[in-house]
């Protein structure tokens, strides 16, 4: 039986109710989360960070923290870093969009403002803890890679590189196609262009290439044989008038054969 919009909404509501317990468990069981917990503190906000009243949103994010102060005369300003965010948003049809946002400061931001992890996600998948754990690992890798004091492992760097290549980025408030799809499209375009050009060139070559007739092949073979015989006769005919006559006749036939071949070539070029 096909799932309805209400089915999807019910599943998201269940995720909404259990999100705090689920992501708290992920944090407590992840040794790498401890340093961020001490500096930023993890916030799990069903209903969004803006009051918690939006039943379509669940936010999981590392909070802000001051990292430096600057003074100008008698005034001073605290520079602030904002931690990475994992955002779940339910749309009108009950499907879910999952995005992650990088850690950033006012002066230091990656080129993308967010990465879309999943689009049109059926919220029934949000019941699967192993599926949610992947999102948690994406958040942690992104936090390590974009925060000022992050220290991503090799696998975390590869994970973020994968996300930036195979997932949709939002750049300058515009949703962009994946880098992998752009690359594949360009390769396909190149292959199609070069391949088509090659096929056309091959076809034109075959169509315009003169066809060698059986007669022409035989004449060429005769001409080669006559040349060979003529050379032998020239050597033997010294002092022998009969052989010399035969040699001259053979040369004459060879010349005539060459003329016939030239005539055939001219006919083919017309």
Coordinates of N, CA and C in Angstrom, one line a residue, residues 1 24 28 37 49 62 65 68 83 86 99 112 119 129 151-152 167 177 204 214 222 231 235 258:
X1 N 0.8 -1.2 0.0 CA 0.0 0.0 0.0 C 0.9 1.2 0.0
X24 N 21.9 12.8 21.5 CA 22.7 12.8 22.7 C 23.5 11.6 22.9
X28 N 27.6 11.2 23.1 CA 28.2 10.6 24.3 C 29.1 9.4 23.8
X37 N 32.3 19.6 22.6 CA 31.3 19.8 23.7 C 31.9 20.7 24.8
X49 N 16.1 26.4 16.6 CA 16.7 27.2 17.6 C 16.0 28.5 17.9
X62 N 26.4 22.8 16.8 CA 27.4 23.2 17.8 C 27.3 24.7 17.9
X65 N 31.0 30.5 19.9 CA 32.0 30.7 21.0 C 32.9 31.8 20.6
X68 N 38.5 35.3 20.1 CA 39.5 36.3 20.2 C 38.8 37.7 20.5
X83 N 29.4 27.3 15.2 CA 29.6 25.9 14.9 C 28.8 25.3 13.8
X86 N 23.4 20.7 11.6 CA 22.7 19.6 10.9 C 21.2 20.0 10.9
X99 N 20.3 19.0 5.4 CA 21.4 19.9 5.0 C 22.4 20.0 6.2
X112 N 30.9 27.3 0.0 CA 29.5 26.9 0.0 C 28.9 27.3 1.4
X119 N 17.5 14.9 -0.4 CA 16.4 15.6 -0.9 C 15.2 14.6 -1.1
X129 N 18.5 4.2 13.1 CA 19.6 4.9 13.8 C 20.9 4.8 13.0
X151 N 40.6 19.4 13.6 CA 41.7 18.6 13.2 C 41.2 17.3 12.6
X152 N 40.7 17.4 11.3 CA 40.1 16.2 10.7 C 41.0 15.1 10.4
X167 N 27.4 15.7 -3.6 CA 26.1 16.3 -3.1 C 26.0 17.7 -3.6
X177 N 24.2 22.2 -9.2 CA 24.3 20.7 -9.5 C 25.6 20.2 -8.9
X204 N 33.1 9.8 -44.3 CA 33.5 10.6 -45.5 C 34.7 9.9 -46.2
X214 N 38.8 -5.2 -59.7 CA 39.5 -6.5 -59.9 C 40.5 -6.3 -61.1
X222 N 50.3 -7.6 -63.1 CA 51.0 -7.8 -64.4 C 52.2 -6.8 -64.6
X231 N 63.9 -6.5 -66.3 CA 65.2 -6.3 -65.7 C 66.1 -7.5 -65.9
X235 N 69.7 -7.9 -68.5 CA 71.0 -8.4 -68.1 C 71.4 -9.5 -69.1
X258 N 51.2 0.7 -67.6 CA 51.2 1.9 -66.7 C 50.3 2.9 -67.2

